[in-house]
XYZ file of C-alpha atoms in Angstrom:
719
model
C 73.521 -125.783 138.764
C 73.976 -121.993 138.880
C 73.858 -122.000 142.687
C 76.708 -124.499 142.876
C 78.759 -122.531 140.371
C 78.210 -119.291 142.300
C 79.302 -120.878 145.570
C 82.497 -122.245 144.060
C 83.418 -118.971 142.372
C 82.539 -116.548 145.160
C 82.230 -118.546 148.423
C 78.781 -116.954 148.728
C 75.675 -119.117 149.109
C 72.700 -117.660 147.188
C 69.746 -116.946 149.431
C 66.782 -119.264 148.975
C 63.355 -117.966 148.008
C 61.705 -121.032 149.567
C 58.951 -121.043 152.157
C 59.664 -119.873 155.710
C 59.645 -122.314 158.596
C 61.877 -123.954 161.166
C 65.082 -125.168 159.563
C 67.206 -124.887 162.694
C 67.988 -128.620 162.735
C 69.190 -128.421 159.120
C 71.349 -125.398 159.996
C 73.058 -127.376 162.767
C 73.645 -130.316 160.419
C 75.041 -127.981 157.773
C 77.479 -126.435 160.227
C 78.829 -129.855 161.172
C 79.037 -131.061 157.562
C 80.886 -127.934 156.462
C 83.412 -128.250 159.284
C 84.205 -131.786 158.117
C 85.175 -130.277 154.752
C 87.164 -127.413 156.267
C 84.477 -124.737 155.890
C 82.335 -122.719 158.247
C 79.002 -121.000 157.676
C 78.712 -117.327 158.586
C 76.134 -116.370 161.182
C 73.806 -114.727 158.594
C 73.938 -117.909 156.482
C 73.016 -120.141 159.421
C 70.236 -117.749 160.436
C 68.873 -117.727 156.870
C 68.769 -121.532 156.654
C 67.300 -121.756 160.142
C 64.401 -119.527 159.043
C 63.490 -121.718 156.038
C 61.081 -124.631 155.980
C 62.899 -127.989 156.279
C 62.611 -128.893 152.570
C 64.117 -125.694 151.043
C 66.590 -125.546 153.933
C 67.781 -129.063 153.116
C 68.015 -128.264 149.386
C 70.167 -125.213 150.051
C 72.353 -127.006 152.591
C 72.889 -129.986 150.278
C 73.895 -127.675 147.419
C 76.377 -125.830 149.626
C 78.004 -129.006 150.961
C 78.254 -130.591 147.505
C 79.808 -127.410 146.078
C 82.531 -127.030 148.703
C 83.373 -130.740 148.794
C 83.963 -130.677 145.048
C 85.944 -127.465 145.420
C 88.554 -129.114 147.672
C 88.478 -132.508 145.928
C 86.422 -134.270 148.589
C 83.738 -135.417 146.135
C 85.760 -138.507 145.161
C 87.351 -141.339 147.163
C 91.100 -140.986 147.537
C 92.411 -144.507 148.100
C 96.142 -145.256 148.538
C 97.976 -148.225 147.020
C 99.693 -149.109 150.320
C 96.882 -149.316 152.824
C 98.900 -148.051 155.786
C 100.478 -145.050 154.011
C 102.537 -143.253 155.212
C 103.375 -146.208 157.450
C 104.197 -149.636 156.082
C 105.526 -148.502 152.694
C 108.207 -151.094 151.849
C 111.714 -150.542 150.575
C 111.529 -150.050 146.804
C 114.017 -152.776 145.923
C 112.405 -155.275 148.273
C 108.968 -154.488 146.862
C 110.068 -155.018 143.248
C 111.923 -158.204 144.159
C 108.700 -159.600 145.627
C 106.802 -158.622 142.459
C 109.475 -160.358 140.378
C 109.172 -163.528 142.435
C 105.425 -163.468 141.758
C 106.129 -163.167 138.049
C 108.522 -166.134 138.047
C 106.365 -168.438 140.123
C 102.781 -167.578 139.306
C 101.676 -170.968 140.646
C 103.092 -170.370 144.124
C 106.307 -171.264 145.918
C 109.484 -169.245 146.299
C 111.805 -168.343 143.432
C 115.541 -168.658 143.927
C 117.966 -165.848 143.104
C 119.159 -167.864 140.101
C 115.598 -168.106 138.767
C 115.193 -164.338 139.186
C 118.398 -163.649 137.238
C 117.311 -165.994 134.455
C 113.914 -164.287 134.246
C 115.501 -160.855 133.971
C 117.987 -162.106 131.358
C 115.228 -163.429 129.081
C 113.331 -160.119 129.242
C 109.992 -161.894 129.006
C 108.390 -160.408 132.119
C 106.587 -157.053 132.335
C 106.227 -156.321 136.036
C 103.686 -153.567 135.350
C 101.282 -156.169 133.921
C 101.223 -158.309 137.074
C 97.698 -158.731 138.516
C 98.847 -157.569 141.959
C 100.675 -154.487 140.713
C 99.173 -151.075 140.031
C 95.631 -151.870 141.173
C 94.169 -151.421 144.628
C 94.316 -154.570 146.746
C 91.834 -153.145 149.252
C 88.687 -151.028 149.201
C 88.425 -147.436 150.327
C 86.390 -148.526 153.356
C 89.135 -150.981 154.309
C 91.663 -148.161 154.104
C 89.560 -146.009 156.424
C 89.265 -148.892 158.878
C 93.037 -149.035 159.470
C 93.365 -145.273 160.044
C 92.280 -143.372 163.108
C 90.204 -140.233 162.815
C 92.242 -137.144 162.044
C 93.579 -135.427 165.142
C 92.319 -131.858 164.817
C 94.826 -129.053 165.330
C 94.601 -125.282 165.503
C 96.342 -125.103 162.136
C 93.593 -126.887 160.221
C 91.999 -124.783 157.505
C 88.579 -123.207 158.070
C 87.190 -121.241 155.114
C 84.163 -119.022 155.639
C 81.013 -119.314 153.509
C 78.938 -116.121 153.398
C 75.264 -115.530 152.629
C 74.614 -113.942 149.253
C 71.624 -112.437 147.506
C 69.196 -114.589 145.531
C 70.587 -116.793 142.775
C 69.353 -114.445 140.029
C 71.037 -111.426 141.596
C 74.275 -113.317 142.302
C 74.334 -114.759 138.776
C 73.883 -111.327 137.210
C 76.570 -109.828 139.458
C 79.025 -112.585 138.566
C 78.124 -112.370 134.876
C 78.706 -108.620 134.701
C 82.016 -108.934 136.566
C 83.306 -111.755 134.358
C 82.033 -110.302 131.075
C 83.456 -106.877 131.894
C 86.789 -108.224 133.153
C 89.861 -106.299 132.041
C 91.945 -109.497 131.909
C 91.480 -112.651 129.793
C 89.922 -115.715 131.398
C 91.229 -119.253 131.338
C 89.331 -122.091 129.684
C 87.349 -123.001 132.800
C 86.185 -119.437 133.425
C 85.261 -118.976 129.767
C 83.012 -122.034 130.115
C 81.434 -120.491 133.226
C 80.955 -117.199 131.407
C 79.182 -119.067 128.621
C 76.737 -120.627 131.099
C 76.087 -117.270 132.723
C 75.603 -115.606 129.335
C 72.734 -117.995 128.576
C 71.090 -117.345 131.948
C 71.562 -113.566 131.672
C 70.941 -113.054 127.929
C 67.833 -110.941 128.544
C 69.164 -109.071 131.592
C 71.626 -106.254 132.124
C 74.717 -106.273 129.919
C 78.166 -104.878 130.757
C 78.835 -101.301 129.722
C 82.089 -102.431 128.097
C 83.713 -105.762 127.242
C 87.450 -104.994 127.084
C 88.658 -108.556 126.427
C 87.858 -109.734 122.918
C 87.663 -113.421 123.815
C 84.914 -112.520 126.284
C 83.075 -110.746 123.474
C 83.321 -113.904 121.377
C 81.770 -115.997 124.150
C 78.902 -113.574 124.739
C 78.229 -113.029 121.060
C 78.363 -116.774 120.425
C 75.389 -117.170 122.728
C 73.641 -114.176 121.205
C 74.213 -115.449 117.659
C 72.595 -118.792 118.470
C 69.711 -117.098 120.306
C 69.220 -114.560 117.524
C 70.047 -111.556 119.723
C 71.922 -108.502 118.359
C 75.703 -108.759 118.608
C 77.488 -106.426 121.023
C 80.901 -104.775 120.979
C 81.996 -105.960 117.516
C 84.466 -103.343 116.241
C 87.172 -105.298 114.339
C 87.163 -107.944 111.639
C 88.958 -110.289 114.037
C 86.014 -110.011 116.459
C 83.867 -111.674 113.793
C 86.477 -114.371 113.197
C 86.711 -115.116 116.938
C 82.917 -115.335 117.083
C 82.828 -117.855 114.235
C 85.477 -119.940 116.031
C 83.535 -119.770 119.291
C 80.260 -121.078 117.876
C 82.178 -123.779 115.988
C 83.689 -125.086 119.220
C 87.151 -123.821 118.281
C 89.888 -121.661 119.757
C 88.811 -118.037 120.252
C 92.414 -117.030 120.931
C 93.155 -118.082 117.305
C 96.271 -119.921 118.461
C 95.070 -123.133 116.787
C 93.012 -123.767 113.646
C 89.238 -124.275 113.852
C 87.031 -126.512 111.705
C 84.074 -124.228 111.081
C 80.606 -125.685 111.304
C 77.801 -125.020 108.856
C 75.941 -121.806 109.669
C 72.219 -121.271 109.375
C 71.153 -118.528 106.954
C 70.179 -116.089 109.785
C 73.611 -116.677 111.352
C 75.384 -116.020 108.059
C 73.474 -112.783 107.657
C 74.394 -111.623 111.176
C 78.093 -112.388 110.695
C 78.351 -110.803 107.254
C 76.379 -107.699 108.215
C 78.641 -107.238 111.263
C 81.701 -107.481 109.000
C 80.202 -104.976 106.592
C 79.529 -102.443 109.367
C 83.060 -102.731 110.761
C 84.864 -102.313 107.427
C 82.392 -99.715 106.157
C 83.076 -97.515 109.182
C 86.847 -98.090 109.191
C 88.286 -99.422 105.910
C 91.736 -99.636 107.534
C 90.409 -102.590 109.562
C 91.002 -104.674 106.430
C 94.680 -104.564 107.392
C 94.015 -107.205 110.072
C 92.700 -109.790 107.600
C 95.970 -110.995 106.054
C 97.252 -112.140 109.455
C 94.579 -114.871 109.519
C 94.074 -115.273 105.778
C 93.746 -119.070 105.775
C 91.084 -119.005 108.491
C 89.159 -116.337 106.586
C 89.242 -118.460 103.444
C 87.891 -121.469 105.345
C 85.197 -119.298 106.925
C 84.238 -117.905 103.518
C 83.474 -121.444 102.371
C 80.825 -121.574 105.112
C 79.395 -118.040 104.854
C 79.082 -117.802 101.012
C 79.699 -114.020 100.927
C 79.228 -113.925 97.117
C 75.503 -114.516 97.694
C 75.139 -111.268 99.638
C 75.872 -108.372 97.292
C 74.204 -105.918 99.689
C 77.322 -106.144 101.912
C 80.263 -105.231 99.648
C 82.564 -104.360 102.545
C 82.151 -107.889 103.910
C 82.991 -109.288 100.479
C 86.179 -107.186 100.531
C 87.365 -109.076 103.621
C 87.414 -112.358 101.711
C 88.974 -110.709 98.661
C 91.896 -109.656 100.877
C 92.124 -113.145 102.363
C 92.293 -114.692 98.868
C 95.040 -112.268 97.840
C 92.845 -110.557 95.233
C 93.257 -107.258 97.037
C 96.351 -106.051 98.908
C 96.058 -103.910 102.023
C 98.971 -102.735 104.140
C 98.806 -102.881 107.910
C 100.365 -101.032 110.794
C 102.734 -103.785 111.877
C 104.031 -104.190 108.328
C 104.802 -100.464 107.974
C 106.576 -100.469 111.340
C 108.620 -103.529 110.397
C 109.653 -101.888 107.140
C 110.843 -98.827 109.073
C 112.862 -101.026 111.451
C 114.503 -102.824 108.533
C 115.438 -99.426 107.109
C 117.082 -98.498 110.424
C 114.476 -95.833 111.277
C 113.468 -97.105 114.713
C 112.080 -93.734 115.790
C 109.833 -93.703 112.731
C 108.669 -97.245 113.560
C 107.670 -96.049 117.038
C 105.787 -93.159 115.468
C 103.890 -95.557 113.177
C 102.983 -97.831 116.098
C 101.687 -94.868 118.097
C 98.380 -95.394 116.281
C 98.068 -98.703 118.184
C 99.196 -97.923 121.768
C 98.954 -101.510 122.993
C 101.079 -102.813 120.120
C 103.626 -100.042 120.707
C 104.019 -100.888 124.397
C 104.346 -104.601 123.634
C 107.128 -103.700 121.186
C 108.847 -101.209 123.505
C 111.687 -103.502 124.628
C 112.667 -104.393 121.054
C 112.454 -100.797 119.883
C 114.601 -99.562 122.760
C 117.227 -102.236 122.135
C 117.391 -101.498 118.424
C 117.254 -97.708 118.661
C 120.566 -95.884 118.318
C 121.331 -93.401 121.086
C 120.104 -90.505 118.951
C 116.645 -92.068 118.519
C 116.140 -93.567 121.984
C 114.564 -90.376 123.370
C 112.026 -90.399 120.533
C 111.061 -93.990 121.369
C 110.724 -93.152 125.085
C 108.535 -90.150 124.237
C 106.301 -92.296 122.006
C 105.998 -94.917 124.746
C 105.170 -92.241 127.309
C 102.474 -90.764 125.077
C 100.887 -94.204 124.733
C 100.585 -94.721 128.499
C 97.410 -92.679 128.696
C 95.460 -94.694 126.106
C 96.727 -98.301 126.370
C 94.904 -100.689 128.670
C 95.902 -100.945 132.322
C 96.786 -104.605 131.823
C 99.313 -103.699 129.134
C 100.831 -101.034 131.398
C 101.209 -103.504 134.255
C 102.660 -106.145 131.932
C 105.266 -103.678 130.671
C 106.071 -102.586 134.233
C 106.723 -106.201 135.210
C 108.734 -106.746 132.053
C 111.143 -103.831 132.525
C 111.672 -104.895 136.135
C 113.290 -108.065 134.763
C 115.504 -106.419 132.141
C 118.463 -105.147 134.148
C 120.391 -108.401 133.729
C 120.023 -111.390 131.381
C 117.895 -114.218 132.756
C 119.553 -117.565 133.511
C 117.126 -118.976 130.928
C 114.373 -117.277 128.944
C 111.047 -118.922 129.671
C 108.320 -119.058 127.031
C 104.759 -120.018 128.001
C 101.911 -120.150 125.477
C 98.181 -119.737 126.067
C 97.843 -123.468 126.823
C 100.480 -123.137 129.584
C 102.948 -125.205 127.538
C 106.425 -124.085 128.560
C 109.892 -124.216 127.061
C 113.152 -122.390 127.709
C 115.965 -120.948 125.646
C 119.021 -118.773 126.193
C 118.398 -115.108 126.952
C 120.364 -113.408 124.198
C 118.812 -109.958 124.652
C 121.090 -107.143 125.712
C 120.032 -105.746 129.126
C 118.341 -102.353 129.194
C 120.400 -99.590 130.830
C 119.599 -99.019 134.504
C 118.783 -95.333 133.990
C 116.338 -96.212 131.206
C 114.666 -98.889 133.344
C 114.364 -96.396 136.197
C 112.862 -93.721 133.952
C 110.336 -96.083 132.359
C 109.390 -97.553 135.741
C 108.729 -94.122 137.232
C 106.546 -93.085 134.293
C 104.634 -96.355 134.403
C 104.132 -96.060 138.174
C 102.622 -92.600 137.740
C 100.338 -93.703 134.902
C 99.157 -96.836 136.743
C 98.606 -94.974 140.010
C 96.436 -92.420 138.215
C 94.258 -95.261 136.826
C 93.496 -96.902 140.173
C 89.955 -96.330 141.440
C 89.276 -93.953 144.292
C 88.613 -95.895 147.487
C 85.453 -95.040 149.463
C 87.279 -95.527 152.769
C 90.518 -96.722 154.365
C 92.238 -99.710 152.753
C 92.553 -102.716 155.077
C 94.971 -105.329 153.695
C 95.522 -108.935 154.761
C 99.337 -109.401 154.636
C 98.827 -112.863 153.116
C 97.579 -111.284 149.865
C 100.622 -109.069 149.307
C 102.631 -111.821 147.574
C 99.816 -112.807 145.202
C 100.818 -112.060 141.610
C 98.501 -109.669 139.821
C 96.054 -111.693 137.677
C 97.045 -110.156 134.352
C 95.709 -113.232 132.531
C 93.470 -116.096 133.605
C 95.456 -118.258 131.203
C 98.342 -118.161 133.703
C 96.322 -120.130 136.230
C 93.982 -123.096 136.685
C 90.572 -123.412 138.264
C 90.201 -124.931 141.706
C 90.374 -123.967 145.376
C 92.790 -121.317 146.729
C 94.600 -121.384 143.382
C 96.799 -118.335 142.790
C 98.151 -116.859 139.521
C 101.553 -117.935 138.240
C 104.330 -116.309 140.252
C 102.264 -115.984 143.447
C 103.780 -117.008 146.750
C 101.988 -118.287 149.842
C 103.451 -119.125 153.235
C 103.407 -122.797 154.259
C 102.591 -123.708 157.845
C 102.643 -127.079 159.565
C 105.347 -129.718 159.752
C 104.416 -131.976 156.844
C 103.429 -131.425 153.221
C 101.215 -134.019 151.597
C 100.790 -133.861 147.814
C 97.949 -135.664 146.082
C 97.157 -136.289 142.416
C 93.843 -137.806 141.339
C 92.761 -138.855 137.861
C 89.905 -140.803 136.285
C 90.356 -142.141 132.787
C 87.701 -141.633 130.118
C 88.228 -144.407 127.553
C 91.588 -146.178 127.759
C 93.856 -147.377 130.529
C 95.681 -144.343 131.871
C 98.636 -144.256 134.238
C 99.625 -140.971 135.898
C 102.648 -140.823 138.202
C 102.920 -138.312 141.032
C 106.606 -137.596 141.578
C 108.779 -135.152 143.507
C 112.111 -133.668 142.493
C 114.370 -132.182 145.160
C 116.775 -129.404 144.089
C 119.604 -127.766 146.005
C 120.250 -124.029 146.231
C 121.993 -124.072 142.847
C 119.044 -125.920 141.227
C 120.992 -129.165 140.981
C 119.197 -132.461 141.587
C 119.383 -133.522 145.237
C 117.025 -136.516 145.107
C 113.645 -137.722 143.899
C 110.667 -139.757 145.069
C 108.414 -141.557 142.600
C 107.142 -145.031 141.725
C 110.788 -145.985 141.134
C 111.945 -144.744 144.557
C 109.475 -144.831 147.455
C 111.745 -143.239 150.076
C 114.236 -140.393 150.279
C 115.311 -138.420 153.363
C 111.992 -138.987 155.153
C 109.868 -138.378 152.029
C 107.449 -141.260 151.332
C 105.467 -142.249 148.215
C 102.081 -143.964 148.622
C 102.604 -146.493 145.809
C 102.020 -146.721 142.084
C 98.519 -147.036 140.605
C 98.509 -147.813 136.878
C 94.860 -147.519 135.846
C 91.922 -145.405 136.924
C 88.624 -146.608 135.509
C 86.991 -145.641 138.830
C 89.564 -142.992 139.736
C 92.956 -143.296 141.407
C 95.058 -141.186 143.763
C 98.755 -141.090 144.553
C 100.257 -139.253 147.540
C 103.690 -138.059 148.632
C 104.519 -137.028 152.197
C 107.300 -134.456 152.600
C 108.475 -133.539 156.110
C 109.566 -129.911 156.082
C 112.874 -130.948 157.631
C 113.852 -132.471 154.276
C 117.246 -131.478 152.916
C 117.360 -129.341 149.822
C 116.147 -125.902 148.859
C 113.340 -126.568 146.351
C 110.651 -129.262 146.429
C 109.050 -129.709 143.008
C 105.930 -131.918 142.816
C 105.117 -133.119 139.302
C 102.519 -135.277 137.593
C 103.691 -137.424 134.671
C 101.556 -139.103 132.025
C 103.222 -142.514 131.864
C 100.629 -144.015 129.536
C 97.165 -143.291 128.207
C 95.136 -140.095 128.091
C 96.616 -136.625 128.538
C 95.399 -134.075 131.061
C 92.882 -132.539 128.659
C 91.510 -135.950 127.641
C 90.825 -137.710 130.961
C 87.420 -137.478 132.566
C 88.884 -135.684 135.586
C 92.293 -134.851 137.026
C 93.538 -132.697 139.880
C 96.559 -131.847 142.016
C 96.600 -130.429 145.510
C 98.506 -130.205 148.718
C 97.705 -130.561 152.392
C 99.639 -129.449 155.465
C 99.655 -131.456 158.676
C 101.385 -131.671 162.031
C 103.643 -134.698 162.471
C 101.383 -136.176 165.160
C 98.243 -135.887 163.023
C 96.858 -139.249 162.012
C 93.950 -140.140 159.814
C 93.255 -141.189 156.248
C 95.702 -139.985 153.590
C 93.136 -137.448 152.404
C 91.230 -135.146 154.711
C 89.481 -132.062 153.334
C 90.214 -130.016 156.461
C 93.936 -130.065 155.721
C 93.686 -129.205 152.008
C 95.374 -125.864 151.423
C 94.911 -125.734 147.657
C 93.551 -127.902 144.854
C 93.963 -127.172 141.150
C 92.399 -128.839 138.148
C 94.900 -130.311 135.657
C 93.613 -129.628 132.133
C 96.607 -128.237 130.251
C 98.154 -129.584 127.065
C 101.285 -131.592 127.682
C 102.445 -134.848 129.239
C 104.120 -133.394 132.328
C 102.432 -131.031 134.800
C 104.380 -128.683 137.081
C 101.698 -127.060 139.225
C 103.967 -125.442 141.826
C 107.300 -125.456 143.642
C 108.000 -125.128 147.360
C 110.960 -122.940 148.262
C 112.893 -122.594 151.509
C 114.069 -119.217 152.784
C 115.202 -117.752 156.088
C 111.578 -117.491 157.276
C 110.550 -121.059 156.410
C 108.810 -122.487 153.351
C 106.716 -120.839 150.658
C 104.555 -122.256 147.874
C 105.222 -120.692 144.463
C 102.610 -121.348 141.778
C 103.938 -122.391 138.344
C 100.967 -123.659 136.269
C 103.276 -125.124 133.617
C 102.990 -128.097 131.271
C 105.930 -129.669 129.455
C 105.489 -131.651 126.235
C 107.356 -134.747 127.436
C 107.102 -137.873 125.283
C 103.953 -139.738 124.183
C 104.519 -142.358 126.921
C 106.896 -143.594 129.623
C 107.612 -140.139 131.078
C 109.579 -140.369 134.335
C 111.130 -137.892 136.741
C 114.629 -139.270 136.081
C 114.417 -138.357 132.408
C 113.211 -134.789 132.939
C 115.211 -133.576 135.924
C 117.339 -131.119 133.931
C 114.493 -129.511 131.966
C 112.351 -129.284 135.107
C 115.153 -127.593 137.046
C 115.629 -125.093 134.210
C 111.921 -124.187 134.149
C 111.777 -123.856 137.922
C 114.860 -121.653 138.053
C 113.523 -119.333 135.354
C 110.309 -118.781 137.300
C 111.834 -118.607 140.774
C 114.272 -115.905 139.665
C 111.677 -113.846 137.811
C 110.259 -110.769 139.548
C 106.458 -110.614 139.388
C 104.199 -107.670 140.036
C 102.136 -108.575 143.075
C 99.261 -107.040 145.001
C 101.839 -105.218 147.145
C 102.695 -103.145 144.062
C 99.125 -101.815 143.834
C 98.986 -101.274 147.592
C 102.127 -99.118 147.326
C 100.449 -97.025 144.642
C 97.415 -96.570 146.909
C 99.564 -95.484 149.849
C 100.171 -92.235 148.015
C 96.468 -91.350 148.053
C 94.677 -93.334 150.777
C 95.052 -94.584 154.343
C 96.438 -98.158 154.279
C 96.379 -100.489 157.308
C 97.475 -104.115 157.655
C 94.826 -106.543 158.947
C 95.722 -107.925 162.389
C 92.553 -109.905 163.051
C 90.652 -107.066 164.730
C 87.494 -105.753 163.082
C 87.525 -102.051 162.137
C 85.071 -99.595 163.656
C 83.742 -98.302 160.347
C 83.425 -99.265 156.671
C 86.673 -100.105 154.867
C 87.881 -101.457 151.558
C 89.154 -104.898 152.521
C 91.744 -106.660 150.377
C 92.607 -110.276 151.238
C 92.612 -113.943 150.284
C 89.189 -114.453 151.872
C 86.897 -112.055 153.711
C 86.576 -112.160 157.519
C 83.166 -112.411 159.097
C 81.674 -109.286 160.616
C 83.106 -106.438 158.533
C 81.053 -103.250 159.105
C 78.155 -102.577 156.773
C 79.179 -100.573 153.731
C 82.589 -102.206 153.435
C 83.917 -103.034 149.979
C 85.561 -106.477 149.782
C 88.134 -107.700 147.244
C 89.095 -111.358 147.630
C 90.692 -113.876 145.258
C 87.623 -114.055 143.024
C 87.635 -110.258 142.582
C 91.336 -109.408 142.327
C 90.967 -109.044 138.562
C 88.672 -106.076 139.170
C 91.650 -104.169 140.579
C 93.387 -104.218 137.194
C 92.587 -100.775 135.756
C 91.001 -100.447 132.330
């Protein structure tokens, strides 16, 4: 399975080590199969497969096709409730009237209007339980039979697959990049890192593991395999590790039920704790923050049995309250309460990352006489804090000149809520001064480029991936706040889900907002048509999988198009067997089945916690339409969520994100302009090696070129 994983993460097909022979026929078949899914094989990849014997050539080709089809959501059958969608979708009222007549006269015949009124008055009919409602009345093959083949256009997507090194080399390269990432990964990538850590446990290890959740994943594997732990330098590292191997939350946002540990595992964990505290007794100050978790872990580790590690025993004494230890944050908070904000900044200088995360609050609270001291402390911390923290602060201050229309809060699970922004704005001169100092510090951290920088303009509006938790896995998925241009004449949204245990009803809906973020219309299972927008029909269970579609002509009135997925009943997004959202773009004269992989522009997995998913919003400007990624989940209600009941909260979330200024790739490119030659990609290949920065890599870049595409953008975040 590693080969498939590598292809989906990197769009590189690992080279086969199979026997040589004549696989030219397989290469031709692969090329055709990939084109059907919207992909194309590079010339070196086709030549490699053509030089293999038929059996290994077929194995490699089958793996590549299966990987890319799953990547764009083409591994399942996307049936539509109305077989002719987008044609033949009835008027909503007429459709429900027909369903009501069926409910009144289940034995046949035609119900009168008086009988319908009586049935509604008694309230004894649930239209959603009718046999003919919510379940497919035709097979997928029957749907295909009534649709012509898709009319190909020049705008259809073609994504290039490149030839990689052998699977072992590619796996190690991906492992080192993910383990050594300077930004946190999302849940899906942490699972991938865990798989790679098993495969690469005895190989090369990263020189540094900056993100502590990554350390927990790697050390979880090493603990089980009995390998020495790496990079453990705080007590919280040990706590994260215990959560990881217990199947819990390494971010420590939610409680973990610790499993029983084998004696060798207990010894490894306790000895690691003893080394950390023995070398730096002040690390005990971190224990009180997670005291309850430490007490629960102590019940599993039995530290009293291991007198040879007294420093480890001290950790649990602090957790039980038998020993009191002050910490940095507590001393800083005491100084703030005493009105000594400058002193609080001085205390926090010992933890540069914590100081920079507190900079806004300190600057707001500091009297004029102490503001310079806070700025000096912040400036001194710029050289030692991580690059991710510097970039986060730079983005933050860029949004502090005026109060936000609503303050958006998003947790690690992408659950979102809003509240009033009651913070006083920062003065413009202070924002300008901080921004200039941050720009200089960030620019000095960027790596030296080996050659000219060649930039695809499409990547400039991609938000910097400061956290993988602000995104989802999938195909062409961009971090929250990223914008992408939308071509074509028609948007087609699709949402697919497959229930695991109980009947589950998801509802794909669309909310239309005007320029002032007021509701301008909606399309859902309660309203099939609006201003040319068409819904494919409501499916209410998905034992074998179900898909709903919405077609949106880009001539639609309104300023913002907000697709949403509601859990009406049953399992949530993190409980179903599978769920996804995506969008396609088509020309108006394109016909074919509702789903065609060649027109899929992006597909994201839906696995967040919540009952309402807001994957993205489409915005209109003077140049046309753009897709803006949201990656948000709203709590909703346990059941019966509908677009009509959430229009206001959705509009508030969308407005908060649309109005926020994000740091994008263009920010880093501007920093590089000061020290390197920067050229925009116009489709022509350069004469010599370059550093290429884009969404995907073009075929035929000169040997020696360095390539940064979506899967490697995180590597541009300085340490």
